[in-house]
Short mmCIF file of C-alpha atoms and ligand atoms in Angstrom, two decimals:
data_model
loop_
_atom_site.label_atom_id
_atom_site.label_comp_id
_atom_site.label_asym_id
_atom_site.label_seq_id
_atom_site.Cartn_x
_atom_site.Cartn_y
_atom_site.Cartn_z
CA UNK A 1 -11.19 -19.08 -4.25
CA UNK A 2 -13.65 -16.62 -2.93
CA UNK A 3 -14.72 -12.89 -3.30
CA UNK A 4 -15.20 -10.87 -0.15
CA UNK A 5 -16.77 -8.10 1.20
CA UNK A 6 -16.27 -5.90 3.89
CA UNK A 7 -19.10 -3.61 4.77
CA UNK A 8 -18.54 -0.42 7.52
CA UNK A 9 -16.06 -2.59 9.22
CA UNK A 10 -15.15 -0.85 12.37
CA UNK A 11 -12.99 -2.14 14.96
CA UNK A 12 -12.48 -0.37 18.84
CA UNK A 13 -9.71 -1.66 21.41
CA UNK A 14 -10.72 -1.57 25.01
CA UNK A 15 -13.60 0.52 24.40
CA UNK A 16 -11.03 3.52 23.38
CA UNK A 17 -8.84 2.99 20.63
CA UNK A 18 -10.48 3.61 17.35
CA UNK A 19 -8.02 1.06 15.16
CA UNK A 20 -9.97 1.18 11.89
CA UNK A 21 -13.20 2.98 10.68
CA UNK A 22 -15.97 2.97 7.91
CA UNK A 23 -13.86 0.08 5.89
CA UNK A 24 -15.35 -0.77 2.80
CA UNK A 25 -14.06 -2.63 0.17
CA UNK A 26 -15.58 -5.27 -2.33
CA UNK A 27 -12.95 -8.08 -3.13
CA UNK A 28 -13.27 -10.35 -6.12
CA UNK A 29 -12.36 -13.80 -6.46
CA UNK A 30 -8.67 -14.05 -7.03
CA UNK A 31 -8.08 -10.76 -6.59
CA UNK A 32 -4.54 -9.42 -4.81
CA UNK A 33 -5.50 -6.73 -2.58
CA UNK A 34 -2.82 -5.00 -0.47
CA UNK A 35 -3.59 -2.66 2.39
CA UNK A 36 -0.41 -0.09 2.84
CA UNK A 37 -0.07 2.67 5.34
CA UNK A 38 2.19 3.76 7.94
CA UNK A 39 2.59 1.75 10.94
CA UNK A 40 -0.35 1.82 13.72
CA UNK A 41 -2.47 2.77 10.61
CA UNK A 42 -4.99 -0.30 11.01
CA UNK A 43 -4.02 -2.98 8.22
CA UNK A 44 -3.22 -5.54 10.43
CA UNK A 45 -5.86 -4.71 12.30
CA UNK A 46 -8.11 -5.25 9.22
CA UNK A 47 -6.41 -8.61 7.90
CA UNK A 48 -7.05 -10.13 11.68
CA UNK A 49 -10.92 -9.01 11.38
CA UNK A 50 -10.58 -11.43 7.90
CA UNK A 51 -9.24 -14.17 10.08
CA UNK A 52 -11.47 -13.88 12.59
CA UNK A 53 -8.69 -13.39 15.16
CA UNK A 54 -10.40 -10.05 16.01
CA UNK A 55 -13.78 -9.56 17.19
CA UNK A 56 -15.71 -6.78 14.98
CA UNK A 57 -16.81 -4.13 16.47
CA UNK A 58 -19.60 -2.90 13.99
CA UNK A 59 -20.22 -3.87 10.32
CA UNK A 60 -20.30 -7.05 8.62
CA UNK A 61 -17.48 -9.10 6.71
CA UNK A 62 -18.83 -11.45 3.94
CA UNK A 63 -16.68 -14.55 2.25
CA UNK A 64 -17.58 -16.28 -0.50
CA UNK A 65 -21.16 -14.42 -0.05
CA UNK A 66 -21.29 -15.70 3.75
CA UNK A 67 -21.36 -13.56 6.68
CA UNK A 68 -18.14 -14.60 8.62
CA UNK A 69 -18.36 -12.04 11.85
CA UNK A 70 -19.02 -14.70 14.29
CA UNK A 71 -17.45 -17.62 12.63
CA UNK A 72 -14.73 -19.22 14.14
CA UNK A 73 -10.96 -18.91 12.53
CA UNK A 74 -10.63 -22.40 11.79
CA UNK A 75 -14.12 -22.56 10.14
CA UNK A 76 -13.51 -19.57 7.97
CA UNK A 77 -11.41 -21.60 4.99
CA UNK A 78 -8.69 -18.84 5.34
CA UNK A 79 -4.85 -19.18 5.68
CA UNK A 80 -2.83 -16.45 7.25
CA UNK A 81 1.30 -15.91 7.11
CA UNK A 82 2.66 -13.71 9.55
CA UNK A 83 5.88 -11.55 9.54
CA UNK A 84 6.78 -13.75 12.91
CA UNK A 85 6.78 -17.40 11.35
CA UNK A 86 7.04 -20.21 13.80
CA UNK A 87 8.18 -23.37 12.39
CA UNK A 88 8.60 -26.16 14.70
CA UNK A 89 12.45 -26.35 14.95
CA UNK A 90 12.53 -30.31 15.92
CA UNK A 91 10.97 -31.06 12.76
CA UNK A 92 11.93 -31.15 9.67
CA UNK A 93 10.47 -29.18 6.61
CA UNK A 94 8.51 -32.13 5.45
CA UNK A 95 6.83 -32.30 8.65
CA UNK A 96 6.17 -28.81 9.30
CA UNK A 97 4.38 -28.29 6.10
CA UNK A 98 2.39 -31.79 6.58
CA UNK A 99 1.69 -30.63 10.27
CA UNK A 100 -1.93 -29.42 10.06
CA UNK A 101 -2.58 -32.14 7.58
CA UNK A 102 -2.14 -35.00 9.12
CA UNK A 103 -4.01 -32.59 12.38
CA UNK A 104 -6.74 -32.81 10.25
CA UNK A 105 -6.07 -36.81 9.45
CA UNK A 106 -5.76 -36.74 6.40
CA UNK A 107 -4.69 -39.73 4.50
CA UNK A 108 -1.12 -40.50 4.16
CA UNK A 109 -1.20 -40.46 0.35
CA UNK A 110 -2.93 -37.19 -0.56
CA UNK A 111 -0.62 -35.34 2.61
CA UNK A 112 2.41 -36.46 0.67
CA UNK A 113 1.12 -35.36 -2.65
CA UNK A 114 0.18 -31.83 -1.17
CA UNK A 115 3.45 -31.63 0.35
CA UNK A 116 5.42 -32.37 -2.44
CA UNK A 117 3.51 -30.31 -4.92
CA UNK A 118 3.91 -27.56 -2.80
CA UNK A 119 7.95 -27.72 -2.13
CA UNK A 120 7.54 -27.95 -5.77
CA UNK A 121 5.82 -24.16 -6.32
CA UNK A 122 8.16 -23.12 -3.74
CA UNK A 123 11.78 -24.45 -4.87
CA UNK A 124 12.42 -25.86 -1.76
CA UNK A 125 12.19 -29.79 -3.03
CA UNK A 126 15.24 -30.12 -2.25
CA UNK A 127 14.97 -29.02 1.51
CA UNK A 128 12.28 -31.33 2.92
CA UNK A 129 14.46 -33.52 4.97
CA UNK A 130 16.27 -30.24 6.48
CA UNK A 131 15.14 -28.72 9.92
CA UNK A 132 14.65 -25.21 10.66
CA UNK A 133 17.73 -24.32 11.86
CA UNK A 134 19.28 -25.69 8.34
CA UNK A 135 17.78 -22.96 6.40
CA UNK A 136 18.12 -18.95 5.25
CA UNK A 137 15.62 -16.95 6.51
CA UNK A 138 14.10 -16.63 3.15
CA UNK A 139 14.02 -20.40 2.64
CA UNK A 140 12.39 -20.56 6.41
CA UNK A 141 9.61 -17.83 5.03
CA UNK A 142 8.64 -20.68 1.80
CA UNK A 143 8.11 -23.51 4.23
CA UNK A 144 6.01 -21.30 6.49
CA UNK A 145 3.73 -20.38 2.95
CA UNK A 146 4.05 -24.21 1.88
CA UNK A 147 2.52 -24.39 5.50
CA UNK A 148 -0.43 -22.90 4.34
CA UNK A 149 -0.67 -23.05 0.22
CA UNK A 150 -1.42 -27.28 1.80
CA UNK A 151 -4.29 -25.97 2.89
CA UNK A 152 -6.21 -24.99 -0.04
CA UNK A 153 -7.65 -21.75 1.77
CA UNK A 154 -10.22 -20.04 0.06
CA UNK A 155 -8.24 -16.77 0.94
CA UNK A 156 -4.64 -16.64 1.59
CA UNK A 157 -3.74 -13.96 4.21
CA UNK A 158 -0.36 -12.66 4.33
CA UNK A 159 0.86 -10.04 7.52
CA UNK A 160 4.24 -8.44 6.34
CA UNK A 161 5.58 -11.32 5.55
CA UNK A 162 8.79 -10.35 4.31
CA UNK A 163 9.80 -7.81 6.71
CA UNK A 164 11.88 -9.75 8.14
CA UNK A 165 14.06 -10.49 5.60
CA UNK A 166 17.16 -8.64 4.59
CA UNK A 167 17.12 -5.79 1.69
CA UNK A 168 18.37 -8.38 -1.39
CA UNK A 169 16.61 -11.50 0.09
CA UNK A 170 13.10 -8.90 0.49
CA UNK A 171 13.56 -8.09 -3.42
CA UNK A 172 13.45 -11.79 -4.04
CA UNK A 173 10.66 -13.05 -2.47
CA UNK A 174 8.50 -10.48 -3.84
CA UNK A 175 8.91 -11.74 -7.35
CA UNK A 176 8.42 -15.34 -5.87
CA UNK A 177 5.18 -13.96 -4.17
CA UNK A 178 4.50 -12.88 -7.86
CA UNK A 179 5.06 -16.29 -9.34
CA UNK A 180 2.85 -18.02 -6.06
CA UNK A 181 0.04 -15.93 -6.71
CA UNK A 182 0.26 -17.47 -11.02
CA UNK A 183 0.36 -20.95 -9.51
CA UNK A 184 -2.12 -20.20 -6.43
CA UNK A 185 -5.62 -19.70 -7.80
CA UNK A 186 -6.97 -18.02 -4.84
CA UNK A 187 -8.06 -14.22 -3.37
CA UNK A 188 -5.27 -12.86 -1.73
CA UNK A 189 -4.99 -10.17 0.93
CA UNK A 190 -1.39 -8.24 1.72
CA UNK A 191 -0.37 -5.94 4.00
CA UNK A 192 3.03 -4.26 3.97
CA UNK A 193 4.22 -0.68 4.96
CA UNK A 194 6.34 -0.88 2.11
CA UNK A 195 4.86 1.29 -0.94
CA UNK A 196 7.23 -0.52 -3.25
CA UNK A 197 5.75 -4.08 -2.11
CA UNK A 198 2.43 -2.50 -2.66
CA UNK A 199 2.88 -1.09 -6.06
CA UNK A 200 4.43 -4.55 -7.09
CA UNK A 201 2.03 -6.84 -5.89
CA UNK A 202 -0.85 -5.45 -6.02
CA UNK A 203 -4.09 -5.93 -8.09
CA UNK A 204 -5.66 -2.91 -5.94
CA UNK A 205 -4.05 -1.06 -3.31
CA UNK A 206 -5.79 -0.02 -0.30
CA UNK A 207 -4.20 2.63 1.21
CA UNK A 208 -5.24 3.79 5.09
CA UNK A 209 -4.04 6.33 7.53
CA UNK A 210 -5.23 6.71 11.29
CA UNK A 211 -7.31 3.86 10.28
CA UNK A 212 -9.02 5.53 7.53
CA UNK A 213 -9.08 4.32 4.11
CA UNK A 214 -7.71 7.09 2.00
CA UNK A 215 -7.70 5.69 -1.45
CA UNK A 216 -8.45 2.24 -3.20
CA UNK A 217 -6.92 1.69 -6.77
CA UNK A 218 -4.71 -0.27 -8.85
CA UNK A 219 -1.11 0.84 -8.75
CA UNK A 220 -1.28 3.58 -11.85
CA UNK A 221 -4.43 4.82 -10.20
CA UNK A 222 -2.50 5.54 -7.07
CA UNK A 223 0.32 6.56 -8.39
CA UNK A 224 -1.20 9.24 -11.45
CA UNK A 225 -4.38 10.17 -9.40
CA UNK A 226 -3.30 10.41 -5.79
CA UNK A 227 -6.57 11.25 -3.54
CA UNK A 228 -5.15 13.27 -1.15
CA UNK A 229 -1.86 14.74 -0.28
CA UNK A 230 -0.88 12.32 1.67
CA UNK A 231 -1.47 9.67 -0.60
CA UNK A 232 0.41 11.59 -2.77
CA UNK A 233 3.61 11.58 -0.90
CA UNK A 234 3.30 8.14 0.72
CA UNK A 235 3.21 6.20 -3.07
CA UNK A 236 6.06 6.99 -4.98
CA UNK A 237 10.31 6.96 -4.65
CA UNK A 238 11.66 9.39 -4.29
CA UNK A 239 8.71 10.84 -2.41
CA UNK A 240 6.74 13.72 -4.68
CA UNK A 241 7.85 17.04 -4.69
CA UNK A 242 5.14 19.32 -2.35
CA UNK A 243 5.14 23.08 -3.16
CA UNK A 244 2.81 26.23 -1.98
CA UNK A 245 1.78 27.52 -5.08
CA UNK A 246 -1.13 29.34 -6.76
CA UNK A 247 -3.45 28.10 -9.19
CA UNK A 248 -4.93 30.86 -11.93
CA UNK A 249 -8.07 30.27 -13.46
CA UNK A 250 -8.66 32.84 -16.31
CA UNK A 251 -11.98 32.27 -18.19
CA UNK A 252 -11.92 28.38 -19.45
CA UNK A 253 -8.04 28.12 -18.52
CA UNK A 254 -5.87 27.29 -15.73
CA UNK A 255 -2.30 28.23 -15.03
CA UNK A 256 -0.19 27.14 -12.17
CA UNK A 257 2.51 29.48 -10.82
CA UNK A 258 5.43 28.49 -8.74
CA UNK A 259 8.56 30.91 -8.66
CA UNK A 260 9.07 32.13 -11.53
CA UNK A 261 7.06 29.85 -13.85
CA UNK A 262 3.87 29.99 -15.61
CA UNK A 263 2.65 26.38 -16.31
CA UNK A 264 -0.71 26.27 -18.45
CA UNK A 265 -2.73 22.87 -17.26
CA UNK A 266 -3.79 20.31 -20.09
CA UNK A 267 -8.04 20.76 -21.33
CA UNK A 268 -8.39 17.46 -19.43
CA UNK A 269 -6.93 18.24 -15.82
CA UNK A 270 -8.96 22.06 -16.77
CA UNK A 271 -12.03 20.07 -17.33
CA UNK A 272 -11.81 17.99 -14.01
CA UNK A 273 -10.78 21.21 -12.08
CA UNK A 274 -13.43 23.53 -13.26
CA UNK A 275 -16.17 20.47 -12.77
CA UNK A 276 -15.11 21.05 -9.19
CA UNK A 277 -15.78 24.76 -9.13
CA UNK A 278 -12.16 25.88 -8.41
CA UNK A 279 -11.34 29.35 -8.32
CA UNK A 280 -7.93 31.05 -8.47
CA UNK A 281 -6.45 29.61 -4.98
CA UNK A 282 -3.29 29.04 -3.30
CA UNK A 283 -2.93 25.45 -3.80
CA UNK A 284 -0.31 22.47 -2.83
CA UNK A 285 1.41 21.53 -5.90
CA UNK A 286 2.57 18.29 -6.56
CA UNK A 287 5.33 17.79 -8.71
CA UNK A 288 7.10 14.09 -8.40
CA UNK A 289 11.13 14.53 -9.05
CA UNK A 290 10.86 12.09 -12.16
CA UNK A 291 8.76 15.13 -14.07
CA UNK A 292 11.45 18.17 -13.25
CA UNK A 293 12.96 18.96 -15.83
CA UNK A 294 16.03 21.63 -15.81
CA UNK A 295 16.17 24.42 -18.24
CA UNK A 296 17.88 27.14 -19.65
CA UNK A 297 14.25 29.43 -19.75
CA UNK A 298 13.28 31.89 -18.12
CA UNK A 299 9.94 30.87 -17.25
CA UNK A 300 10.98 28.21 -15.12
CA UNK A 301 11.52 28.16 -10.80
CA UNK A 302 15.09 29.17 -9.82
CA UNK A 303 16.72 27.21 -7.63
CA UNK A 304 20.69 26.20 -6.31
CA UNK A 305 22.27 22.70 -6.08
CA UNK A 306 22.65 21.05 -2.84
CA UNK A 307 24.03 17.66 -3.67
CA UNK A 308 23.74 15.49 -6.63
CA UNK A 309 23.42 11.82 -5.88
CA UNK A 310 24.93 9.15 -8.74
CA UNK A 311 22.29 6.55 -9.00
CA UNK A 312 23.79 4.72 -11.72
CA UNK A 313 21.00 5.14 -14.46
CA UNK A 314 19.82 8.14 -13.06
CA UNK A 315 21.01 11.22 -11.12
CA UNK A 316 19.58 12.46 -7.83
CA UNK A 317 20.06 16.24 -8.05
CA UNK A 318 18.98 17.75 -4.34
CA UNK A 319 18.11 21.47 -4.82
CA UNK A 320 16.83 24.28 -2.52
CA UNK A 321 14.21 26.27 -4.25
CA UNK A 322 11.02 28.46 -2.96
CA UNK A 323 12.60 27.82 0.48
CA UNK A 324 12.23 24.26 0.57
CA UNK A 325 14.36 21.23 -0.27
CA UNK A 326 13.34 19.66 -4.21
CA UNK A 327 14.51 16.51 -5.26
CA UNK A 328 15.17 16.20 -9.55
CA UNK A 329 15.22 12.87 -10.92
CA UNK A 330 17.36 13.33 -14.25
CA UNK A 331 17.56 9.53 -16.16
CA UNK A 332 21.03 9.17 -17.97
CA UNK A 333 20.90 7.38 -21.44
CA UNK A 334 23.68 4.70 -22.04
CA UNK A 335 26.11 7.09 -23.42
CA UNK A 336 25.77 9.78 -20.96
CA UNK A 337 28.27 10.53 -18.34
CA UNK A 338 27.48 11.47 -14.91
CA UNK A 339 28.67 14.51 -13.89
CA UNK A 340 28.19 15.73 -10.21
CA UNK A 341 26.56 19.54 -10.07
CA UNK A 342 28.92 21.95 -7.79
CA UNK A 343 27.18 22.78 -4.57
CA UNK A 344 25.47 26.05 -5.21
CA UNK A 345 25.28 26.49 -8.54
CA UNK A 346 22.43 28.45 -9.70
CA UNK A 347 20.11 26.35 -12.09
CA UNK A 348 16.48 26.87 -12.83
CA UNK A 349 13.48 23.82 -13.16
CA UNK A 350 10.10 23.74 -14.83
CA UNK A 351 7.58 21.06 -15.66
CA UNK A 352 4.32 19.91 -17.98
CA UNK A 353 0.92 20.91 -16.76
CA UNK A 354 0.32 17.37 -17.15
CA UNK A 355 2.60 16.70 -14.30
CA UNK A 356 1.14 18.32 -12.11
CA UNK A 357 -1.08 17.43 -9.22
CA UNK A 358 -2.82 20.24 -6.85
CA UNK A 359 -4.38 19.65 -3.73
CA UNK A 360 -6.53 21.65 -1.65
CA UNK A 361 -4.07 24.17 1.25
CA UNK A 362 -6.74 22.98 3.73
CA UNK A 363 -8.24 19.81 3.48
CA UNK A 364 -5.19 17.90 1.64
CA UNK A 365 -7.81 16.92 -1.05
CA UNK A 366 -7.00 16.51 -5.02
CA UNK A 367 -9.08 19.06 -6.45
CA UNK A 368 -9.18 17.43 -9.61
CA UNK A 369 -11.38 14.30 -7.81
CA UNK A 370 -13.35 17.05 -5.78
CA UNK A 371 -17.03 16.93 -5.60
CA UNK A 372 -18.62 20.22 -7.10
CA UNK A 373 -19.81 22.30 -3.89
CA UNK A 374 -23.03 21.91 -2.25
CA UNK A 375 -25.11 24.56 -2.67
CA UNK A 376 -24.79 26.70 0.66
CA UNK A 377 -26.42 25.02 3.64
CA UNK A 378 -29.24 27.81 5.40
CA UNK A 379 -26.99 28.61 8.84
CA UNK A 380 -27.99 26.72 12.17
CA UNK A 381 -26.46 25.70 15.23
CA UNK A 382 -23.00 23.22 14.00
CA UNK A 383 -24.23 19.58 15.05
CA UNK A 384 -21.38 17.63 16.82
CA UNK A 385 -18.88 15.52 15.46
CA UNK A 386 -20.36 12.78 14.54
CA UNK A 387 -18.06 9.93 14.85
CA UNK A 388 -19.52 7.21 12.71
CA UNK A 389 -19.81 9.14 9.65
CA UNK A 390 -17.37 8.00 7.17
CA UNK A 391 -15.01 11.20 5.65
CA UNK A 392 -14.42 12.40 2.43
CA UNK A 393 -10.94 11.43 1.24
CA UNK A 394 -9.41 14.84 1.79
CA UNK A 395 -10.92 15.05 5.40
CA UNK A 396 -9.30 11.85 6.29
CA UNK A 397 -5.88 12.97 5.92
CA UNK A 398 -6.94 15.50 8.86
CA UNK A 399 -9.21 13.18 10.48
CA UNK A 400 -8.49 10.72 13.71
CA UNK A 401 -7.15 12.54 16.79
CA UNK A 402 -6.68 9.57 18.60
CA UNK A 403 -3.78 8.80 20.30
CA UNK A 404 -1.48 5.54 18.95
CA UNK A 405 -0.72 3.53 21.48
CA UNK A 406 2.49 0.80 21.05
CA UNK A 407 1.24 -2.05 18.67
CA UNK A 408 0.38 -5.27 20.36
CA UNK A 409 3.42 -7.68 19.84
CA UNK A 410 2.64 -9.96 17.05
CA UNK A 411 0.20 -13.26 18.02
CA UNK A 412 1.96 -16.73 17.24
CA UNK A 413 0.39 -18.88 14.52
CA UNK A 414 -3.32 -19.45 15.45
CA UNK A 415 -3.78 -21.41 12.34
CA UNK A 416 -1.04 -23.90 13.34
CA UNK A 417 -4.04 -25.99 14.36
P1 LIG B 1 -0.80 -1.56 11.52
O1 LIG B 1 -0.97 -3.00 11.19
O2 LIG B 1 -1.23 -0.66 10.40
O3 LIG B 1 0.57 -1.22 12.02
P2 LIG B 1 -2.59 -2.13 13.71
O4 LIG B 1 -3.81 -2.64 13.05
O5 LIG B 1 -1.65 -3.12 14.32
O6 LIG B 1 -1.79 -1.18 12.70
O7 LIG B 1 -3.00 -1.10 14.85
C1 LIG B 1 -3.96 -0.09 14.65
C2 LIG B 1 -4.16 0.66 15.96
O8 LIG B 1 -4.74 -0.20 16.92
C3 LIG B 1 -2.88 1.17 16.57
O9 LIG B 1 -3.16 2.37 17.19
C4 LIG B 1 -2.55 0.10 17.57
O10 LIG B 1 -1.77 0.61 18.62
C5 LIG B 1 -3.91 -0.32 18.05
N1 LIG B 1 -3.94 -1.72 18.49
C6 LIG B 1 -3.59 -2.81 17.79
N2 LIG B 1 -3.79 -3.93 18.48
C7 LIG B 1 -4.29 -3.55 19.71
C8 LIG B 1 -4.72 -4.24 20.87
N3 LIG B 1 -4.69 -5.56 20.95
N4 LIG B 1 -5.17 -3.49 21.91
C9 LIG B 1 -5.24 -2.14 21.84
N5 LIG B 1 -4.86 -1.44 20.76
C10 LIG B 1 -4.39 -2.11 19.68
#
């Protein structure tokens, strides 16, 4: 159990590769944080900075209110999972989870106690006198956690650790991860590339790009109030709906158009867009496929069928409107039949102002969370980039020009002892 901090965490490869920049995040005691993005986007990166398995290369990283950036791995009270588990295959589960126990001589008694009461959190009681090579892949995944729940960290790391795992097996483990984290009092940090895993697990999601943090929130922050446009389209299945459309601001009201539709926007999303100054713009309009709605109206954006996908308690309806492809999410009561669209029929789409998000054409940003403008800076020579300083959300999506290099292969298990 422990709250942590990281403050302006930075971290360089080789003097060249920027891997993650101006990290800040306050963790509380048994907190689950997960950090999401795209692959080569810094979360592992981050987690190894935790586990002191990476040097820092600026900015401090506090556990339990101690400054850890020098402190050893082993000294730092942490346990880590990775995706790549390596369980010894000549022993048998018992042993492999009493391993850096009895390392650390402890006695007999308490090591079997530990042992047993964590088979016990994990269902795998049963298994303790199997080997490795006896076991599913999940069931190889539980020892490996059982390898470190023993431990008692004070934070519980965890690298992908179900990527591994097939589709069905993947779905599984996540709700046992659920269940650990009842029976596990401790802080938990989780990185995934997987937005579902995210939204599910997560306390607070940190999401990062380019190593970047773009947005920290819980789940329905995340998924209602997106930050950025990228944000935007990286939470959320089927991905959100991205148009080029123009918002109208006509004395204290705003209007969206798109096609042939006039949406007026709800007081509250008015309030938060004229508290950011916004003018009648083009805009990016985000509209996810769960909140288009098909109509008969005319005030609506027309569109054709592509393909219409049977999802079992919901339809899939691919259409190609405004010269772009749109997906519609249409949920099908218990009654309702499904019946397939024909390709090309004409049908027409609108949607709430409540639905809908806009983002800024140039910088990606929501303008709803925009900061009113600065008053207009007296003109002067533009100072240089300056690397260090930390973005605004919107410039992040643009930010980072770096080049991604291959990942590292994955490290074995440092905390084996
Ligand atoms: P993620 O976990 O989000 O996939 P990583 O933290 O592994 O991302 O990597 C972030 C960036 O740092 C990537 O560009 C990656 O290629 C680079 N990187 C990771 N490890 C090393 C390393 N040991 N040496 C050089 N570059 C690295």
């Amino acid at each position: 159990m422990a709250d942590l901090s990281l403050r302006s965490v930075k971290k360089v490869y080789d003097n060249t590769v920027v891997a993650v920049q101006s990290f800040d995040l306050e963790i509380a005691d048994k907190e689950f944080i997960v950090l999401v993005g795209p692959s080569g986007c810094g979360k592992s990166t981050t987690l190894r900075m935790v586990a002191g398995l990476e040097e820092i290369t600026a900015g401090e990283i506090y556990i339990a209110g101690r400054k850890v950036n020098t402190v050893p791995p082993k000294d730092r009270d942490i346990a880590m999972v990775f995706q790549n588990y390596a369980l010894y295959p000549h022993m048998t589960v018992y042993d492999n989870i009493a391993y850096g126990l009895r390392l650390r001589k402890f006695p007999k008694r308490v090591i079997d106690q530990k042992v047993r009461e964590a088979a016990e959190i994990l269902d795998i009681s049963e298994l303790l006198k199997r080997k490795p090579k006896a076991l599913s892949g999940g069931q190889r995944q539980r020892v490996a956690i059982g390898r470190a729940i023993v431990r008692e960290p004070q934070v519980f790391l965890m690298d992908e650790p179900l990527s591994n795992l097939d589709a069905k097996l993947r779905n599984q483990m996540r709700s046992e991860i659920i269940k650990l984290r009842q029976k596990v009092n401790t802080t938990f940090i989780y990185v995934t590339h997987d937005q579902t895993e995210a939204m599910t697990l997560g306390d607070r999601i940190v999401i990062m790009k380019e190593g970047f943090v773009q947005q920290v929130g819980t789940p329905q922050e995340v998924f209602h109030h997106p930050a950025n446009l990228f944000v935007a389209g990286f939470i959320g299945t089927p991905q959100m709906n991205i148009f080029d459309a123009r918002l109208v601001r006509e004395d204290g009201r705003c209007f969206v158009e798109l096609g042939n539709a006039r949406v007026q926007l709800p007081a509250e999303k008015t309030a938060r867009l004229l508290a950011g100054g916004v003018e009648s713009q083009p805009v990016k309009l985000g509209l996810r496929p769960e909140h288009l709605m098909l109509t008969e109206e005319d005030n609506a954006v027309y569109a054709s069928v592509d393909v219409t996908e049977m999802m079992g308690s919901a339809v899939h309806i691919h259409l190609s409107a405004c010269g772009q492809d749109v997906v519609v999410v249409v949920p099908l009561g218990e009654e309702e039949e499904e019946t397939a669209l024909p390709m090309g029929q004409p049908v027409r789409f609108t949607f709430r102002g409540s639905a809908a998000h806009l983002f800024d054409v140039e910088s990606g940003c929501n303008l709803e969370y925009r900061q009113p403008p600065a008053p207009e800076p007296p003109p002067e020579e533009p100072a240089p980039a300056e690397e260090e300083a930390a973005p605004e959300a919107g410039e992040a999506a643009e930010a980072s020009e770096e080049a991604i290099p291959v990942p590292a292969p994955p490290p074995g298990d440092p905390f084996t002892e």
